[in-house]
Amino acid sequence: MDFAPSGRSRELQDRLTMFMDEHVYPAEQRFEAEIAEAGDPHHHTTVLEELKAEARTRGLWNLFLPHATEWSEGLSNVDYAPLAEITGRSILGPEALNCSAPDTGNMELLQQFATDAQKERWLRPLLEGEIRSCFAMTEPDVASSDATNISLRIARDGDDYVLDGRKWWISGAARDRCRVAIVMGRSDPDAPPYRRQSMILVPMDAPGLTNVRSLPVFGYQDNEGHSELHFDGVRIPADSLLGEEGGGFAMAQARLGPGRIHHCMRAIGAAERALELMCRRVQSRVAFGKPLADQGVIQQWIADSRIEIEQVRLLVMKTAWLMDTVGNKGARIEVSAIKVAAPNVALRVVDRAIQAHGGMGVSDDVPLAMMYAHLRTLRLADGPDEVHRMSVARRELRRYESA
Ligand SMILES: Cc1cc2nc3c(=O)[nH]c(=O)nc-3n(C[C@H](O)[C@H](O)[C@H](O)COP(=O)(O)OP(=O)(O)OC[C@H]3O[C@@H](n4cnc5c(N)ncnc54)[C@H](O)[C@@H]3O)c2cc1C
């Protein structure tokens, strides 16, 4: 295994760290203030547009794209991992660089499977950071951790497809800049289970598509929003189909490899920031005659956090290296492993940091409570822990089947 970052990645890390210190962290309070002033949790803030312009000037734009294309020079997963980690330290980091979920996964899907006309209409403005997108798979009516259950109907009717059904937890859909949804639905109920679904590009202003509500996460209304969407006879031209009919399941698999590893990289960044906040706080806070940092139990929290972060980062880097060398499919099980490991490690570190901050830890004077809420959802989003564990266990058991 060789996952040493290239010279280019190291140089980008330095530039990105400087950008985060000089612009992103100082912008966090203004971001919250602008949202509060607008009275809309999904408000698109001016401060974010300023950050995007600055990031672009500094050459920190669309870094997630893994291959050289007309759009970017491309970075390997190994080179991108430390950069994604740095962006994950702040809620503003990923979008400032046009590297946020669900757009990155969507852009990769479009790059791989869209026609030229679809790329021109949707991929170009996404890469320019002019619009946002969402990915609509999960449904309130079926257990969606099993993708074969997905049942929103995509029925062919002449030159169109007609969509009927409900989706929920569709991240990003509440933002007014969200202009397109990649919708997964059932196009042929009689086909074999893994050929029943297709994906189609649906403009968010399509007649019959209603954004019913934005679901809160532990009481927070995230800026991106997680929407419940209803599709009532939504009629879309047939040339909006992404890839081939029946190819939905395979494209969902292709999308989730990179999407998942990016989440894990960012989770490690959040854990690093939480550990840093904990270390600073316990050195300055005195209880029972000495700094909290002198308590053995606090030192154990710090040591365990450092050990766990290092372990999980190595596993993420190994996975990135596998994706670069044997491809996303070949790294599927490792992707499942890190999808379980990284959010759980980050949650433990954030939880210790909250405890070390006392009451302040659960307030919004520090970003820990918000980090915790976000990281907890990662144990569900892009597949719950149990389903990923099932994949890891199945591969392990297969090794002993013949015996
Ligand atoms: C904040 C957030 C953002 C999200 N964003 C998106 C998005 O943008 N687009 C989108 O399409 N979806 C999104 N989701 C949905 C997410 O992907 C689903 O919630 C997840 O895949 C689980 O599906 P489900 O909710 O239908 O749970 P179910 O399928 O009903 O499963 C419920 C529980 O059953 C257990 N379970 C399931 N299978 C097994 C098994 N094999 N073994 C043991 N236990 C099992 C697990 O504990 C699981 O949590 C988001 C979710 C959240 C919370």
CSV table of C-alpha atoms and ligand atoms in Angstrom, one decimal:
chain,number,residue,atom,x,y,z
A,1,MET,CA,0.0,0.0,0.0
A,2,ASP,CA,1.2,3.5,-0.8
A,3,PHE,CA,-1.0,6.3,0.3
A,4,ALA,CA,1.5,9.0,0.7
A,5,PRO,CA,-0.1,12.3,-0.7
A,6,SER,CA,1.6,13.6,-3.8
A,7,GLY,CA,3.5,16.9,-3.8
A,8,ARG,CA,0.4,18.5,-5.4
A,9,SER,CA,-1.9,17.3,-2.7
A,10,ARG,CA,0.5,18.6,0.0
A,11,GLU,CA,0.6,21.9,-1.6
A,12,LEU,CA,-3.2,22.1,-1.9
A,13,GLN,CA,-3.4,21.1,1.8
A,14,ASP,CA,-1.3,24.1,2.8
A,15,ARG,CA,-3.4,26.4,0.6
A,16,LEU,CA,-6.6,25.0,1.9
A,17,THR,CA,-5.6,25.2,5.6
A,18,MET,CA,-4.7,28.9,5.0
A,19,PHE,CA,-8.1,29.5,3.3
A,20,MET,CA,-9.9,27.8,6.2
A,21,ASP,CA,-8.0,29.9,8.8
A,22,GLU,CA,-8.3,33.2,7.0
A,23,HIS,CA,-11.8,32.9,5.6
A,24,VAL,CA,-13.9,29.9,6.6
A,25,TYR,CA,-13.8,29.7,10.4
A,26,PRO,CA,-14.2,33.5,10.7
A,27,ALA,CA,-17.3,33.3,8.5
A,28,GLU,CA,-19.2,30.8,10.6
A,29,GLN,CA,-20.8,33.3,12.9
A,30,ARG,CA,-21.8,35.6,10.0
A,31,PHE,CA,-23.3,32.6,8.3
A,32,GLU,CA,-25.5,31.8,11.3
A,33,ALA,CA,-26.4,35.5,11.7
A,34,GLU,CA,-27.4,35.9,8.1
A,35,ILE,CA,-29.7,32.9,8.3
A,36,ALA,CA,-31.3,34.2,11.6
A,37,GLU,CA,-31.8,37.5,10.0
A,38,ALA,CA,-33.4,36.0,6.8
A,39,GLY,CA,-35.8,34.0,9.1
A,40,ASP,CA,-35.4,31.1,6.7
A,41,PRO,CA,-33.2,28.2,7.7
A,42,HIS,CA,-32.6,27.3,4.1
A,43,HIS,CA,-31.5,30.8,3.1
A,44,HIS,CA,-28.6,31.0,0.6
A,45,THR,CA,-26.2,33.4,2.4
A,46,THR,CA,-24.0,36.1,0.9
A,47,VAL,CA,-21.1,35.0,3.0
A,48,LEU,CA,-21.1,31.6,1.2
A,49,GLU,CA,-21.0,33.2,-2.2
A,50,GLU,CA,-18.0,35.3,-1.0
A,51,LEU,CA,-16.3,32.2,0.2
A,52,LYS,CA,-16.9,30.4,-3.1
A,53,ALA,CA,-15.5,33.3,-5.1
A,54,GLU,CA,-12.4,33.4,-2.8
A,55,ALA,CA,-11.9,29.6,-3.0
A,56,ARG,CA,-12.1,29.7,-6.8
A,57,THR,CA,-9.5,32.5,-7.1
A,58,ARG,CA,-7.2,30.4,-4.9
A,59,GLY,CA,-7.6,27.3,-7.2
A,60,LEU,CA,-9.6,25.4,-4.5
A,61,TRP,CA,-12.6,24.4,-6.6
A,62,ASN,CA,-14.2,21.1,-7.6
A,63,LEU,CA,-11.2,19.2,-6.1
A,64,PHE,CA,-13.4,16.1,-5.6
A,65,LEU,CA,-13.4,15.1,-9.3
A,66,PRO,CA,-11.3,12.0,-9.4
A,67,HIS,CA,-10.2,11.9,-13.1
A,68,ALA,CA,-8.8,14.4,-15.4
A,69,THR,CA,-11.6,15.7,-17.6
A,70,GLU,CA,-12.5,18.9,-19.5
A,71,TRP,CA,-13.7,20.2,-16.2
A,72,SER,CA,-10.7,19.7,-14.0
A,73,GLU,CA,-7.2,18.2,-13.7
A,74,GLY,CA,-8.6,15.5,-11.3
A,75,LEU,CA,-7.2,14.3,-8.1
A,76,SER,CA,-6.8,10.7,-7.0
A,77,ASN,CA,-8.9,9.6,-3.9
A,78,VAL,CA,-5.6,9.4,-2.0
A,79,ASP,CA,-4.8,13.0,-2.8
A,80,TYR,CA,-8.3,14.2,-2.2
A,81,ALA,CA,-8.8,12.5,1.2
A,82,PRO,CA,-6.7,14.9,3.3
A,83,LEU,CA,-8.3,17.8,1.5
A,84,ALA,CA,-11.9,16.6,2.2
A,85,GLU,CA,-10.8,16.0,5.8
A,86,ILE,CA,-9.8,19.7,6.1
A,87,THR,CA,-13.1,20.9,4.6
A,88,GLY,CA,-15.0,18.7,7.1
A,89,ARG,CA,-13.8,20.8,10.0
A,90,SER,CA,-16.4,23.4,9.2
A,91,ILE,CA,-19.9,23.2,8.0
A,92,LEU,CA,-19.1,25.8,5.4
A,93,GLY,CA,-15.9,24.2,4.0
A,94,PRO,CA,-17.4,21.7,1.5
A,95,GLU,CA,-19.8,24.1,-0.2
A,96,ALA,CA,-17.2,26.9,-0.3
A,97,LEU,CA,-15.1,24.6,-2.5
A,98,ASN,CA,-18.1,23.3,-4.5
A,99,CYS,CA,-17.4,19.9,-2.9
A,100,SER,CA,-20.5,19.2,-0.9
A,101,ALA,CA,-22.9,16.3,-0.7
A,102,PRO,CA,-25.1,15.5,-2.5
A,103,ASP,CA,-23.8,17.5,-5.4
A,104,THR,CA,-20.4,15.7,-5.6
A,105,GLY,CA,-22.0,12.3,-6.0
A,106,ASN,CA,-24.5,13.7,-8.5
A,107,MET,CA,-21.8,15.4,-10.5
A,108,GLU,CA,-19.9,12.2,-10.7
A,109,LEU,CA,-23.0,10.3,-11.9
A,110,LEU,CA,-23.7,13.0,-14.5
A,111,GLN,CA,-20.1,12.9,-15.7
A,112,GLN,CA,-20.3,9.1,-16.0
A,113,PHE,CA,-23.7,8.5,-17.4
A,114,ALA,CA,-25.3,11.8,-18.7
A,115,THR,CA,-25.7,12.6,-22.4
A,116,ASP,CA,-24.0,15.7,-23.8
A,117,ALA,CA,-27.2,17.6,-23.7
A,118,GLN,CA,-27.9,16.6,-20.0
A,119,LYS,CA,-24.3,17.6,-19.1
A,120,GLU,CA,-24.7,20.9,-20.7
A,121,ARG,CA,-28.0,21.6,-18.9
A,122,TRP,CA,-27.2,20.3,-15.5
A,123,LEU,CA,-23.5,19.4,-15.0
A,124,ARG,CA,-22.0,22.6,-16.3
A,125,PRO,CA,-23.9,24.9,-13.9
A,126,LEU,CA,-23.3,22.5,-11.0
A,127,LEU,CA,-19.5,22.6,-11.7
A,128,GLU,CA,-19.8,26.3,-11.9
A,129,GLY,CA,-21.5,26.4,-8.5
A,130,GLU,CA,-24.5,28.3,-9.9
A,131,ILE,CA,-27.1,25.7,-9.0
A,132,ARG,CA,-27.5,22.8,-6.5
A,133,SER,CA,-29.0,19.3,-6.9
A,134,CYS,CA,-30.5,16.5,-4.8
A,135,PHE,CA,-30.6,12.8,-5.0
A,136,ALA,CA,-34.0,11.2,-4.3
A,137,MET,CA,-34.1,7.6,-3.5
A,138,THR,CA,-35.5,7.0,0.1
A,139,GLU,CA,-39.2,6.6,0.4
A,140,PRO,CA,-41.5,6.9,3.5
A,141,ASP,CA,-43.6,3.9,2.5
A,142,VAL,CA,-40.8,1.2,2.1
A,143,ALA,CA,-37.7,0.1,4.0
A,144,SER,CA,-35.3,2.0,1.8
A,145,SER,CA,-32.1,0.5,3.1
A,146,ASP,CA,-33.0,-2.3,0.7
A,147,ALA,CA,-32.8,-0.5,-2.6
A,148,THR,CA,-34.8,-3.2,-4.4
A,149,ASN,CA,-37.9,-1.9,-2.4
A,150,ILE,CA,-37.8,1.5,-4.1
A,151,SER,CA,-41.2,1.8,-5.7
A,152,LEU,CA,-41.9,5.4,-6.9
A,153,ARG,CA,-43.4,4.6,-10.3
A,154,ILE,CA,-41.6,5.8,-13.5
A,155,ALA,CA,-44.0,4.8,-16.3
A,156,ARG,CA,-43.3,5.3,-20.0
A,157,ASP,CA,-46.1,7.2,-21.8
A,158,GLY,CA,-45.4,8.1,-25.4
A,159,ASP,CA,-42.4,10.4,-25.5
A,160,ASP,CA,-42.5,11.0,-21.8
A,161,TYR,CA,-42.1,9.3,-18.4
A,162,VAL,CA,-44.7,9.9,-15.7
A,163,LEU,CA,-43.6,9.8,-12.1
A,164,ASP,CA,-45.9,9.0,-9.1
A,165,GLY,CA,-44.9,8.4,-5.6
A,166,ARG,CA,-43.3,9.9,-2.4
A,167,LYS,CA,-39.7,10.5,-1.3
A,168,TRP,CA,-38.3,11.8,1.9
A,169,TRP,CA,-35.1,12.8,3.6
A,170,ILE,CA,-34.0,14.3,0.3
A,171,SER,CA,-31.0,16.5,1.3
A,172,GLY,CA,-30.6,19.8,-0.4
A,173,ALA,CA,-34.1,19.9,-1.9
A,174,ALA,CA,-35.2,22.8,0.3
A,175,ARG,CA,-32.5,25.2,-1.0
A,176,ASP,CA,-33.9,27.6,-3.7
A,177,ARG,CA,-30.8,27.0,-5.7
A,178,CYS,CA,-31.6,23.3,-6.0
A,179,ARG,CA,-32.8,23.0,-9.6
A,180,VAL,CA,-32.6,19.3,-10.3
A,181,ALA,CA,-33.3,16.0,-8.6
A,182,ILE,CA,-31.9,12.7,-9.7
A,183,VAL,CA,-34.8,10.5,-8.9
A,184,MET,CA,-34.6,6.7,-8.6
A,185,GLY,CA,-37.9,4.8,-9.2
A,186,ARG,CA,-39.3,1.6,-10.5
A,187,SER,CA,-39.6,1.6,-14.3
A,188,ASP,CA,-40.3,-2.1,-14.9
A,189,PRO,CA,-42.0,-4.0,-11.9
A,190,ASP,CA,-41.6,-7.3,-13.8
A,191,ALA,CA,-37.9,-7.2,-14.5
A,192,PRO,CA,-35.4,-9.1,-12.3
A,193,PRO,CA,-35.0,-7.2,-8.9
A,194,TYR,CA,-31.7,-5.4,-9.8
A,195,ARG,CA,-33.1,-4.3,-13.2
A,196,ARG,CA,-36.4,-2.9,-12.0
A,197,GLN,CA,-35.2,0.7,-11.3
A,198,SER,CA,-34.1,3.6,-13.4
A,199,MET,CA,-32.9,7.1,-12.7
A,200,ILE,CA,-34.3,10.2,-14.2
A,201,LEU,CA,-33.5,13.9,-14.1
A,202,VAL,CA,-36.4,16.0,-12.8
A,203,PRO,CA,-36.3,19.8,-12.7
A,204,MET,CA,-37.4,21.0,-9.3
A,205,ASP,CA,-40.1,23.2,-10.8
A,206,ALA,CA,-41.7,20.4,-12.8
A,207,PRO,CA,-45.6,20.5,-12.5
A,208,GLY,CA,-46.8,17.9,-10.1
A,209,LEU,CA,-43.7,17.9,-7.9
A,210,THR,CA,-44.4,19.3,-4.4
A,211,ASN,CA,-41.9,20.0,-1.6
A,212,VAL,CA,-44.2,19.0,1.3
A,213,ARG,CA,-42.0,19.8,4.3
A,214,SER,CA,-38.4,19.9,5.5
A,215,LEU,CA,-37.7,17.3,8.1
A,216,PRO,CA,-35.8,18.5,11.3
A,217,VAL,CA,-32.7,16.5,12.5
A,218,PHE,CA,-32.8,16.4,16.4
A,219,GLY,CA,-34.8,19.6,16.2
A,220,TYR,CA,-32.3,21.4,13.8
A,221,GLN,CA,-33.4,22.6,10.5
A,222,ASP,CA,-30.3,22.2,8.4
A,223,ASN,CA,-29.4,24.9,5.9
A,224,GLU,CA,-29.5,22.3,3.1
A,225,GLY,CA,-32.9,20.9,4.3
A,226,HIS,CA,-34.1,17.3,4.1
A,227,SER,CA,-37.4,17.3,2.2
A,228,GLU,CA,-40.4,15.2,1.7
A,229,LEU,CA,-41.3,15.3,-1.9
A,230,HIS,CA,-44.5,14.2,-3.6
A,231,PHE,CA,-44.7,13.3,-7.3
A,232,ASP,CA,-48.2,13.4,-8.7
A,233,GLY,CA,-48.2,12.6,-12.4
A,234,VAL,CA,-44.9,14.4,-12.9
A,235,ARG,CA,-44.4,14.3,-16.7
A,236,ILE,CA,-40.8,14.4,-17.9
A,237,PRO,CA,-39.5,14.0,-21.5
A,238,ALA,CA,-38.0,10.6,-22.1
A,239,ASP,CA,-34.6,12.1,-23.0
A,240,SER,CA,-34.3,13.0,-19.3
A,241,LEU,CA,-33.6,9.4,-18.4
A,242,LEU,CA,-30.1,9.0,-16.9
A,243,GLY,CA,-28.2,6.1,-18.4
A,244,GLU,CA,-30.3,3.2,-19.6
A,245,GLU,CA,-33.7,2.0,-18.5
A,246,GLY,CA,-33.2,-0.6,-15.7
A,247,GLY,CA,-29.8,0.8,-14.9
A,248,GLY,CA,-30.8,2.6,-11.7
A,249,PHE,CA,-29.5,0.0,-9.2
A,250,ALA,CA,-26.1,-0.2,-10.8
A,251,MET,CA,-25.8,3.6,-11.0
A,252,ALA,CA,-26.8,3.9,-7.3
A,253,GLN,CA,-23.9,1.5,-6.5
A,254,ALA,CA,-21.5,3.5,-8.6
A,255,ARG,CA,-22.6,6.8,-6.9
A,256,LEU,CA,-22.3,5.6,-3.4
A,257,GLY,CA,-18.6,4.6,-3.4
A,258,PRO,CA,-17.2,8.1,-3.8
A,259,GLY,CA,-20.1,9.7,-1.9
A,260,ARG,CA,-19.5,7.5,1.1
A,261,ILE,CA,-15.7,7.9,1.3
A,262,HIS,CA,-16.1,11.7,1.1
A,263,HIS,CA,-18.5,11.6,4.1
A,264,CYS,CA,-16.0,9.6,6.0
A,265,MET,CA,-13.1,11.9,5.2
A,266,ARG,CA,-15.1,14.9,6.3
A,267,ALA,CA,-16.2,13.0,9.5
A,268,ILE,CA,-12.5,12.7,10.4
A,269,GLY,CA,-12.1,16.4,9.9
A,270,ALA,CA,-15.0,17.1,12.3
A,271,ALA,CA,-13.4,14.7,14.9
A,272,GLU,CA,-10.0,16.5,14.6
A,273,ARG,CA,-11.7,19.8,15.3
A,274,ALA,CA,-13.6,18.4,18.2
A,275,LEU,CA,-10.4,17.0,19.7
A,276,GLU,CA,-8.7,20.3,19.2
A,277,LEU,CA,-11.5,22.2,21.0
A,278,MET,CA,-11.4,19.7,23.8
A,279,CYS,CA,-7.7,20.0,24.3
A,280,ARG,CA,-7.9,23.8,24.4
A,281,ARG,CA,-10.8,23.9,26.7
A,282,VAL,CA,-9.4,21.5,29.3
A,283,GLN,CA,-6.1,23.4,29.6
A,284,SER,CA,-7.8,26.7,30.4
A,285,ARG,CA,-10.6,25.4,32.7
A,286,VAL,CA,-9.7,24.9,36.3
A,287,ALA,CA,-11.8,22.7,38.7
A,288,PHE,CA,-10.9,21.3,42.1
A,289,GLY,CA,-7.6,23.3,42.1
A,290,LYS,CA,-6.1,22.2,38.8
A,291,PRO,CA,-6.7,22.4,35.1
A,292,LEU,CA,-9.1,19.7,33.8
A,293,ALA,CA,-6.3,18.6,31.6
A,294,ASP,CA,-4.5,17.2,34.7
A,295,GLN,CA,-7.3,14.7,35.4
A,296,GLY,CA,-6.4,11.2,34.3
A,297,VAL,CA,-9.9,10.6,32.9
A,298,ILE,CA,-9.7,13.6,30.7
A,299,GLN,CA,-6.2,12.4,29.5
A,300,GLN,CA,-7.7,9.1,28.7
A,301,TRP,CA,-10.5,10.7,26.6
A,302,ILE,CA,-7.8,12.6,24.7
A,303,ALA,CA,-5.6,9.6,24.2
A,304,ASP,CA,-8.4,7.4,23.1
A,305,SER,CA,-9.6,10.0,20.7
A,306,ARG,CA,-6.2,10.4,19.1
A,307,ILE,CA,-5.7,6.6,18.8
A,308,GLU,CA,-9.2,6.1,17.3
A,309,ILE,CA,-8.8,8.9,14.8
A,310,GLU,CA,-5.4,7.6,13.6
A,311,GLN,CA,-6.8,4.1,13.2
A,312,VAL,CA,-9.8,5.2,11.2
A,313,ARG,CA,-7.8,7.6,9.0
A,314,LEU,CA,-5.5,4.7,8.1
A,315,LEU,CA,-8.5,2.6,7.1
A,316,VAL,CA,-10.0,5.4,5.1
A,317,MET,CA,-6.6,6.0,3.3
A,318,LYS,CA,-6.4,2.3,2.5
A,319,THR,CA,-9.9,2.5,1.0
A,320,ALA,CA,-9.0,5.5,-1.0
A,321,TRP,CA,-5.9,3.7,-2.3
A,322,LEU,CA,-8.0,0.7,-3.2
A,323,MET,CA,-10.4,2.9,-5.1
A,324,ASP,CA,-7.6,4.4,-7.0
A,325,THR,CA,-5.9,1.1,-7.8
A,326,VAL,CA,-8.7,-1.6,-8.1
A,327,GLY,CA,-11.7,0.7,-8.7
A,328,ASN,CA,-14.8,1.6,-6.7
A,329,LYS,CA,-16.3,-1.8,-7.1
A,330,GLY,CA,-13.1,-3.6,-5.9
A,331,ALA,CA,-13.1,-1.4,-2.8
A,332,ARG,CA,-16.8,-1.9,-2.0
A,333,ILE,CA,-16.4,-3.8,1.2
A,334,GLU,CA,-13.7,-1.4,2.5
A,335,VAL,CA,-16.1,1.4,1.7
A,336,SER,CA,-18.7,-0.3,3.8
A,337,ALA,CA,-16.2,-0.8,6.7
A,338,ILE,CA,-15.2,2.9,6.8
A,339,LYS,CA,-18.9,3.9,6.5
A,340,VAL,CA,-19.4,2.2,9.8
A,341,ALA,CA,-16.1,3.1,11.4
A,342,ALA,CA,-15.6,6.8,10.7
A,343,PRO,CA,-19.0,8.2,11.9
A,344,ASN,CA,-18.8,6.1,15.0
A,345,VAL,CA,-15.3,7.2,15.9
A,346,ALA,CA,-16.2,10.8,15.2
A,347,LEU,CA,-19.3,10.6,17.3
A,348,ARG,CA,-17.3,9.2,20.3
A,349,VAL,CA,-14.7,12.0,20.0
A,350,VAL,CA,-17.4,14.7,19.7
A,351,ASP,CA,-19.3,13.2,22.7
A,352,ARG,CA,-16.1,13.3,24.8
A,353,ALA,CA,-15.5,16.9,23.7
A,354,ILE,CA,-19.0,17.9,24.7
A,355,GLN,CA,-18.6,16.3,28.1
A,356,ALA,CA,-15.3,18.1,28.6
A,357,HIS,CA,-16.9,21.5,27.8
A,358,GLY,CA,-19.6,21.0,30.4
A,359,GLY,CA,-22.9,22.9,29.7
A,360,MET,CA,-21.2,24.9,26.9
A,361,GLY,CA,-20.7,21.7,25.0
A,362,VAL,CA,-24.4,21.3,24.2
A,363,SER,CA,-25.0,25.0,23.4
A,364,ASP,CA,-24.3,26.6,20.0
A,365,ASP,CA,-21.4,28.7,21.3
A,366,VAL,CA,-19.2,25.8,20.1
A,367,PRO,CA,-20.1,23.7,17.0
A,368,LEU,CA,-20.1,20.4,18.9
A,369,ALA,CA,-23.8,19.9,19.4
A,370,MET,CA,-24.4,20.6,15.7
A,371,MET,CA,-21.5,18.3,14.7
A,372,TYR,CA,-23.0,15.5,16.9
A,373,ALA,CA,-26.4,15.8,15.3
A,374,HIS,CA,-24.9,15.7,11.8
A,375,LEU,CA,-22.6,12.8,12.5
A,376,ARG,CA,-25.4,10.8,14.1
A,377,THR,CA,-27.3,11.0,10.9
A,378,LEU,CA,-24.3,9.6,9.0
A,379,ARG,CA,-25.0,6.3,10.7
A,380,LEU,CA,-28.2,6.2,8.7
A,381,ALA,CA,-27.7,8.2,5.5
A,382,ASP,CA,-26.2,6.4,2.6
A,383,GLY,CA,-27.2,3.1,4.2
A,384,PRO,CA,-27.5,2.3,8.0
A,385,ASP,CA,-24.6,0.7,9.9
A,386,GLU,CA,-26.3,-2.7,10.0
A,387,VAL,CA,-26.5,-3.0,6.2
A,388,HIS,CA,-22.8,-2.1,5.8
A,389,ARG,CA,-21.9,-4.6,8.6
A,390,MET,CA,-23.9,-7.2,6.7
A,391,SER,CA,-21.7,-6.7,3.6
A,392,VAL,CA,-18.5,-6.9,5.6
A,393,ALA,CA,-19.7,-10.0,7.4
A,394,ARG,CA,-20.8,-11.7,4.2
A,395,ARG,CA,-17.4,-11.3,2.6
A,396,GLU,CA,-15.8,-12.7,5.8
A,397,LEU,CA,-18.1,-15.7,5.9
A,398,ARG,CA,-17.6,-16.5,2.2
A,399,ARG,CA,-13.9,-17.2,3.0
A,400,TYR,CA,-15.0,-20.2,5.1
A,401,GLU,CA,-17.9,-21.4,3.0
A,402,SER,CA,-16.1,-24.3,1.3
A,403,ALA,CA,-14.7,-25.5,4.6
B,1,LIG,C1,-30.0,13.5,7.6
B,1,LIG,C2,-30.4,12.5,6.5
B,1,LIG,C3,-30.1,12.8,5.2
B,1,LIG,C4,-30.5,11.9,4.2
B,1,LIG,N1,-30.3,12.2,2.9
B,1,LIG,C5,-30.8,11.4,1.9
B,1,LIG,C6,-30.8,11.8,0.5
B,1,LIG,O1,-30.3,12.9,0.2
B,1,LIG,N2,-31.4,11.0,-0.4
B,1,LIG,C7,-32.0,9.8,-0.1
B,1,LIG,O2,-32.5,9.2,-1.0
B,1,LIG,N3,-32.0,9.4,1.2
B,1,LIG,C8,-31.4,10.2,2.2
B,1,LIG,N4,-31.5,9.8,3.5
B,1,LIG,C9,-32.1,8.5,3.9
B,1,LIG,C10,-31.2,7.4,4.3
B,1,LIG,O3,-30.4,7.0,3.3
B,1,LIG,C11,-32.2,6.3,4.8
B,1,LIG,O4,-32.8,6.8,6.0
B,1,LIG,C12,-31.4,5.0,5.0
B,1,LIG,O5,-31.0,4.4,3.8
B,1,LIG,C13,-32.3,4.0,5.7
B,1,LIG,O6,-33.5,3.8,5.1
B,1,LIG,P1,-34.9,3.8,5.9
B,1,LIG,O7,-34.9,5.2,6.6
B,1,LIG,O8,-36.0,3.5,5.0
B,1,LIG,O9,-34.7,2.8,7.0
B,1,LIG,P2,-35.3,1.2,7.0
B,1,LIG,O10,-34.9,0.6,5.7
B,1,LIG,O11,-36.7,1.2,7.3
B,1,LIG,O12,-34.4,0.6,8.1
B,1,LIG,C14,-34.6,0.8,9.5
B,1,LIG,C15,-33.5,0.2,10.3
B,1,LIG,O13,-33.6,-1.2,10.1
B,1,LIG,C16,-32.3,-1.8,10.4
B,1,LIG,N5,-31.9,-2.6,9.3
B,1,LIG,C17,-32.2,-2.5,8.0
B,1,LIG,N6,-31.6,-3.5,7.3
B,1,LIG,C18,-31.0,-4.3,8.2
B,1,LIG,C19,-30.2,-5.5,8.1
B,1,LIG,N7,-29.9,-6.1,6.9
B,1,LIG,N8,-29.7,-6.0,9.2
B,1,LIG,C20,-30.0,-5.5,10.4
B,1,LIG,N9,-30.7,-4.3,10.6
B,1,LIG,C21,-31.2,-3.8,9.5
B,1,LIG,C22,-31.3,-0.6,10.5
B,1,LIG,O14,-31.0,-0.4,11.9
B,1,LIG,C23,-32.1,0.5,9.9
B,1,LIG,O15,-31.7,1.8,10.5
B,1,LIG,C24,-31.1,10.6,4.5
B,1,LIG,C25,-31.3,10.3,5.9
B,1,LIG,C26,-30.9,11.2,6.9
B,1,LIG,C27,-31.2,10.9,8.3
